[in-house]
mmCIF file of C-alpha atoms and ligand atoms in Angstrom:
data_model
loop_
_atom_site.group_PDB
_atom_site.id
_atom_site.type_symbol
_atom_site.label_atom_id
_atom_site.label_comp_id
_atom_site.label_asym_id
_atom_site.label_seq_id
_atom_site.Cartn_x
_atom_site.Cartn_y
_atom_site.Cartn_z
ATOM 1 C CA MET A 1 18.582 -8.103 -20.032
ATOM 2 C CA LYS A 2 17.613 -6.961 -16.585
ATOM 3 C CA THR A 3 14.267 -7.971 -15.037
ATOM 4 C CA ARG A 4 11.914 -4.983 -15.333
ATOM 5 C CA ILE A 5 10.311 -4.187 -12.039
ATOM 6 C CA ALA A 6 7.235 -2.129 -11.090
ATOM 7 C CA VAL A 7 7.066 -0.984 -7.474
ATOM 8 C CA LEU A 8 3.516 -0.375 -6.228
ATOM 9 C CA VAL A 9 3.126 2.095 -3.390
ATOM 10 C CA SER A 10 0.480 4.021 -1.418
ATOM 11 C CA GLY A 11 2.438 6.090 1.095
ATOM 12 C CA GLY A 12 5.820 7.299 2.246
ATOM 13 C CA GLY A 13 7.843 4.832 0.228
ATOM 14 C CA THR A 14 10.719 4.017 2.506
ATOM 15 C CA ASN A 15 10.786 0.476 1.078
ATOM 16 C CA LEU A 16 10.850 1.909 -2.420
ATOM 17 C CA GLN A 17 13.810 4.003 -1.267
ATOM 18 C CA ALA A 18 15.575 0.927 0.024
ATOM 19 C CA LEU A 19 15.103 -0.683 -3.404
ATOM 20 C CA ILE A 20 16.421 2.443 -5.213
ATOM 21 C CA ASP A 21 19.454 2.597 -2.883
ATOM 22 C CA ALA A 22 20.196 -1.088 -3.296
ATOM 23 C CA ASN A 23 21.410 -0.710 -6.885
ATOM 24 C CA LEU A 24 19.924 -3.992 -7.973
ATOM 25 C CA GLN A 25 22.062 -6.131 -10.209
ATOM 26 C CA ALA A 26 19.566 -8.472 -11.864
ATOM 27 C CA GLY A 27 16.690 -6.049 -11.964
ATOM 28 C CA GLU A 28 15.829 -2.421 -12.652
ATOM 29 C CA ILE A 29 12.926 -0.362 -11.335
ATOM 30 C CA ALA A 30 11.174 0.609 -14.564
ATOM 31 C CA LEU A 31 7.982 2.058 -13.058
ATOM 32 C CA VAL A 32 6.465 3.237 -9.778
ATOM 33 C CA VAL A 33 2.662 3.015 -9.434
ATOM 34 C CA SER A 34 0.874 4.845 -6.623
ATOM 35 C CA SER A 35 -2.706 4.127 -5.663
ATOM 36 C CA ARG A 36 -2.878 7.555 -4.074
ATOM 37 C CA PRO A 37 -1.924 10.989 -5.419
ATOM 38 C CA GLY A 38 0.451 13.251 -3.604
ATOM 39 C CA VAL A 39 2.306 10.645 -1.576
ATOM 40 C CA TYR A 40 6.013 11.063 -0.787
ATOM 41 C CA ALA A 41 6.864 7.823 -2.624
ATOM 42 C CA LEU A 42 6.155 9.697 -5.859
ATOM 43 C CA GLU A 43 8.718 12.297 -4.972
ATOM 44 C CA ARG A 44 11.244 9.569 -4.297
ATOM 45 C CA ALA A 45 10.571 8.117 -7.760
ATOM 46 C CA TYR A 46 10.924 11.531 -9.382
ATOM 47 C CA ARG A 47 14.288 12.189 -7.621
ATOM 48 C CA ALA A 48 15.572 8.839 -8.803
ATOM 49 C CA GLY A 49 14.496 9.526 -12.375
ATOM 50 C CA ILE A 50 11.991 6.643 -12.388
ATOM 51 C CA PRO A 51 8.731 7.101 -14.333
ATOM 52 C CA SER A 52 5.644 7.001 -12.143
ATOM 53 C CA VAL A 53 1.883 6.898 -12.606
ATOM 54 C CA VAL A 54 -0.977 7.447 -10.177
ATOM 55 C CA ILE A 55 -3.779 4.970 -10.556
ATOM 56 C CA ALA A 56 -6.218 6.132 -7.912
ATOM 57 C CA LYS A 57 -8.139 3.449 -6.049
ATOM 58 C CA LYS A 58 -10.510 5.916 -4.457
ATOM 59 C CA GLY A 59 -13.698 6.429 -6.501
ATOM 60 C CA SER A 60 -12.830 3.562 -8.835
ATOM 61 C CA THR A 61 -14.223 0.017 -8.970
ATOM 62 C CA GLN A 62 -11.781 -2.812 -8.396
ATOM 63 C CA GLU A 63 -12.170 -3.902 -11.990
ATOM 64 C CA ALA A 64 -11.528 -0.483 -13.471
ATOM 65 C CA PHE A 65 -8.541 -0.004 -11.144
ATOM 66 C CA GLU A 66 -6.996 -3.329 -12.124
ATOM 67 C CA GLU A 67 -7.642 -2.740 -15.804
ATOM 68 C CA LYS A 68 -5.639 0.479 -15.711
ATOM 69 C CA LEU A 69 -2.937 -1.199 -13.643
ATOM 70 C CA ARG A 70 -2.605 -3.997 -16.177
ATOM 71 C CA ALA A 71 -2.397 -1.487 -19.002
ATOM 72 C CA ALA A 72 0.444 0.385 -17.262
ATOM 73 C CA LEU A 73 2.337 -2.866 -16.540
ATOM 74 C CA GLU A 74 2.049 -3.869 -20.172
ATOM 75 C CA GLU A 75 3.093 -0.465 -21.499
ATOM 76 C CA TYR A 76 6.250 -0.580 -19.427
ATOM 77 C CA ARG A 77 6.879 -4.296 -20.190
ATOM 78 C CA ILE A 78 7.031 -5.209 -16.519
ATOM 79 C CA ASP A 79 8.251 -8.662 -15.515
ATOM 80 C CA LEU A 80 7.985 -8.410 -11.729
ATOM 81 C CA ILE A 81 5.588 -6.490 -9.498
ATOM 82 C CA VAL A 82 6.683 -5.454 -6.023
ATOM 83 C CA LEU A 83 4.113 -4.349 -3.480
ATOM 84 C CA ALA A 84 5.936 -1.991 -1.086
ATOM 85 C CA GLY A 85 3.431 -0.514 1.294
ATOM 86 C CA PHE A 86 0.674 -0.898 -1.280
ATOM 87 C CA LEU A 87 -2.592 -0.803 0.556
ATOM 88 C CA THR A 88 -4.996 -2.187 -2.084
ATOM 89 C CA ILE A 89 -5.797 -5.876 -2.069
ATOM 90 C CA LEU A 90 -5.553 -7.307 -5.582
ATOM 91 C CA SER A 91 -8.328 -9.594 -6.802
ATOM 92 C CA GLU A 92 -7.864 -13.303 -7.563
ATOM 93 C CA ASP A 93 -8.498 -12.478 -11.205
ATOM 94 C CA PHE A 94 -5.475 -10.156 -11.148
ATOM 95 C CA THR A 95 -3.062 -12.299 -9.046
ATOM 96 C CA ARG A 96 -3.791 -15.395 -11.138
ATOM 97 C CA ARG A 97 -2.337 -13.652 -14.167
ATOM 98 C CA TYR A 98 1.061 -13.168 -12.474
ATOM 99 C CA PRO A 99 1.998 -16.415 -10.698
ATOM 100 C CA ARG A 100 5.285 -15.976 -8.745
ATOM 101 C CA ARG A 101 5.605 -12.556 -10.336
ATOM 102 C CA ILE A 102 4.189 -10.430 -7.488
ATOM 103 C CA LEU A 103 6.072 -9.918 -4.239
ATOM 104 C CA ASN A 104 4.847 -8.268 -1.045
ATOM 105 C CA ILE A 105 6.585 -7.054 2.074
ATOM 106 C CA HIS A 106 4.602 -7.462 5.313
ATOM 107 C CA PRO A 107 5.742 -6.089 8.658
ATOM 108 C CA SER A 108 5.334 -9.186 10.804
ATOM 109 C CA LEU A 109 6.441 -12.810 10.901
ATOM 110 C CA ILE A 110 3.676 -14.410 8.836
ATOM 111 C CA PRO A 111 1.411 -16.223 9.831
ATOM 112 C CA ALA A 112 1.224 -13.839 12.818
ATOM 113 C CA PHE A 113 -0.614 -10.566 12.502
ATOM 114 C CA CYS A 114 -1.445 -10.780 8.810
ATOM 115 C CA GLY A 115 -4.349 -10.970 6.413
ATOM 116 C CA GLU A 116 -7.118 -8.491 5.718
ATOM 117 C CA GLY A 117 -7.105 -5.466 7.977
ATOM 118 C CA TYR A 118 -3.455 -5.923 9.059
ATOM 119 C CA TYR A 119 -1.449 -3.180 7.474
ATOM 120 C CA GLY A 120 0.938 -0.416 8.534
ATOM 121 C CA LEU A 121 0.834 0.547 12.184
ATOM 122 C CA ARG A 122 -2.117 -1.751 12.905
ATOM 123 C CA VAL A 123 0.215 -4.742 12.590
ATOM 124 C CA HIS A 124 2.528 -3.369 15.262
ATOM 125 C CA GLU A 125 -0.392 -2.408 17.501
ATOM 126 C CA ALA A 126 -1.628 -5.970 17.325
ATOM 127 C CA ALA A 127 1.803 -7.390 18.074
ATOM 128 C CA LEU A 128 2.178 -5.142 21.123
ATOM 129 C CA ALA A 129 -1.349 -5.932 22.329
ATOM 130 C CA ARG A 130 -0.573 -9.669 22.106
ATOM 131 C CA GLY A 131 2.656 -9.148 24.023
ATOM 132 C CA VAL A 132 4.953 -11.031 21.607
ATOM 133 C CA LYS A 133 8.662 -10.665 22.297
ATOM 134 C CA LEU A 134 9.729 -11.193 18.735
ATOM 135 C CA THR A 135 8.178 -9.805 15.538
ATOM 136 C CA GLY A 136 9.770 -9.031 12.203
ATOM 137 C CA ALA A 137 9.079 -8.868 8.496
ATOM 138 C CA THR A 138 8.240 -11.275 5.708
ATOM 139 C CA VAL A 139 8.588 -11.093 1.943
ATOM 140 C CA HIS A 140 6.303 -13.474 0.141
ATOM 141 C CA PHE A 141 4.799 -14.176 -3.253
ATOM 142 C CA VAL A 142 1.275 -12.829 -3.645
ATOM 143 C CA ASN A 143 -1.596 -15.166 -4.469
ATOM 144 C CA GLU A 144 -5.372 -14.884 -3.992
ATOM 145 C CA ILE A 145 -5.149 -15.142 -0.213
ATOM 146 C CA PRO A 146 -4.138 -11.883 1.516
ATOM 147 C CA ASP A 147 -0.613 -12.453 2.923
ATOM 148 C CA GLY A 148 -1.043 -16.180 2.110
ATOM 149 C CA GLY A 149 1.470 -16.803 -0.704
ATOM 150 C CA GLU A 150 4.755 -18.717 -0.503
ATOM 151 C CA ILE A 151 7.233 -17.149 1.892
ATOM 152 C CA ILE A 152 10.575 -16.072 0.339
ATOM 153 C CA LEU A 153 12.477 -14.471 3.245
ATOM 154 C CA GLN A 154 11.796 -13.580 6.897
ATOM 155 C CA LYS A 155 13.722 -11.753 9.545
ATOM 156 C CA ALA A 156 13.001 -11.524 13.268
ATOM 157 C CA VAL A 157 13.169 -8.307 15.259
ATOM 158 C CA GLU A 158 13.053 -7.922 19.058
ATOM 159 C CA VAL A 159 10.202 -6.194 20.799
ATOM 160 C CA LYS A 160 11.454 -4.061 23.708
ATOM 161 C CA ASP A 161 9.838 -2.832 26.922
ATOM 162 C CA GLY A 162 8.160 0.497 26.418
ATOM 163 C CA ASP A 163 7.832 0.138 22.652
ATOM 164 C CA THR A 164 5.064 2.145 21.011
ATOM 165 C CA PRO A 165 3.650 1.029 17.648
ATOM 166 C CA GLU A 166 5.670 3.803 15.975
ATOM 167 C CA ILE A 167 8.954 2.849 17.648
ATOM 168 C CA LEU A 168 8.404 -0.818 16.844
ATOM 169 C CA GLN A 169 7.507 -0.023 13.232
ATOM 170 C CA ARG A 170 10.702 1.962 12.820
ATOM 171 C CA ARG A 171 12.836 -0.850 14.290
ATOM 172 C CA VAL A 172 11.164 -3.494 12.043
ATOM 173 C CA MET A 173 11.816 -1.266 9.018
ATOM 174 C CA GLU A 174 15.437 -0.568 9.865
ATOM 175 C CA GLN A 175 16.441 -4.020 11.009
ATOM 176 C CA ALA A 176 14.296 -6.125 8.662
ATOM 177 C CA GLU A 177 12.235 -4.570 5.859
ATOM 178 C CA TRP A 178 14.824 -2.328 4.206
ATOM 179 C CA LYS A 179 17.319 -5.217 4.042
ATOM 180 C CA LEU A 180 14.935 -8.064 3.259
ATOM 181 C CA LEU A 181 13.001 -6.485 0.422
ATOM 182 C CA PRO A 182 16.065 -5.691 -1.771
ATOM 183 C CA GLN A 183 17.473 -9.177 -1.069
ATOM 184 C CA ALA A 184 14.234 -10.868 -2.097
ATOM 185 C CA VAL A 185 13.811 -8.685 -5.172
ATOM 186 C CA GLU A 186 17.379 -9.451 -6.238
ATOM 187 C CA LEU A 187 16.791 -13.176 -5.803
ATOM 188 C CA VAL A 188 13.553 -13.277 -7.781
ATOM 189 C CA SER A 189 14.881 -10.881 -10.480
ATOM 190 C CA GLU A 190 17.836 -13.205 -10.976
ATOM 191 C CA GLU A 191 15.519 -16.220 -11.188
ATOM 192 C CA ILE A 192 13.385 -14.499 -13.817
ATOM 193 C CA ARG A 193 16.446 -13.381 -15.807
ATOM 194 C CA ARG A 194 17.849 -16.942 -15.844
ATOM 195 C CA SER A 195 14.492 -18.430 -16.863
ATOM 196 C CA ARG A 196 14.422 -16.413 -20.110
HETATM 197 C C1 LIG B 201 5.745 -0.955 5.570
HETATM 198 O O1 LIG B 201 5.967 -1.194 6.929
HETATM 199 C C2 LIG B 201 5.182 -2.175 4.913
HETATM 200 O O2 LIG B 201 5.743 -3.368 5.407
HETATM 201 C C3 LIG B 201 3.743 -2.062 5.278
HETATM 202 O O3 LIG B 201 3.435 -0.698 5.095
HETATM 203 C C4 LIG B 201 4.626 0.083 5.370
HETATM 204 C C5 LIG B 201 4.846 0.998 4.203
HETATM 205 O O4 LIG B 201 5.907 1.868 4.442
HETATM 206 N N1 LIG B 201 2.908 -2.945 4.471
HETATM 207 C C6 LIG B 201 1.821 -3.537 4.905
HETATM 208 O O5 LIG B 201 1.387 -3.424 6.059
HETATM 209 C C7 LIG B 201 1.148 -4.467 3.895
HETATM 210 N N2 LIG B 201 0.138 -5.264 4.523
HETATM 211 P P1 LIG B 201 6.696 2.611 3.258
HETATM 212 O O6 LIG B 201 5.645 3.286 2.384
HETATM 213 O O7 LIG B 201 7.565 3.606 3.984
HETATM 214 O O8 LIG B 201 7.484 1.572 2.481
#
């Protein structure tokens, strides 16, 4: 049986798209969860025929939000949770329940430019401000420390003269994120499948 995956999103969902297009062998995307209504990631799920739910973070307490999330994961019998541009930090109480069962993609070479407050374009703004010549992406397991869990895969990407945060973000996605995330999800899905 394939590993059942939930992809958690909050925005455009290009990493979700990369996972859909990868045609995973050991895993299948059984559910997409968005923390925001109306985002394009939901449209991507719909087009791919994947069930989706919106569990809004806005106006909800962390506890109530996580309670609903857990209920959805249970209902869809999810084995592996993939954070793909998911902008809500999960509590220790939540992450402790899923050891080595939550993955995150982060758009830098951890431990650079990571942790609370570093998400999306802000990561690339910080990299450019610091003047690094190499950046990249990291897929890691999620634990109670934001961006602090065990690293699974990393890929470096060159920073070029004249880069804007948007240009750099696009290069990191194309050259690193969209390749790395499917690879890591395949690896972990296979590991879970074998462990059953
Ligand atoms: C991606 O670059 C992802 O690495 C980043 O948000 C973007 C989401 O894009 N995640 C973080 O910064 C997490 N700290 P997408 O919705 O098109 O996949």
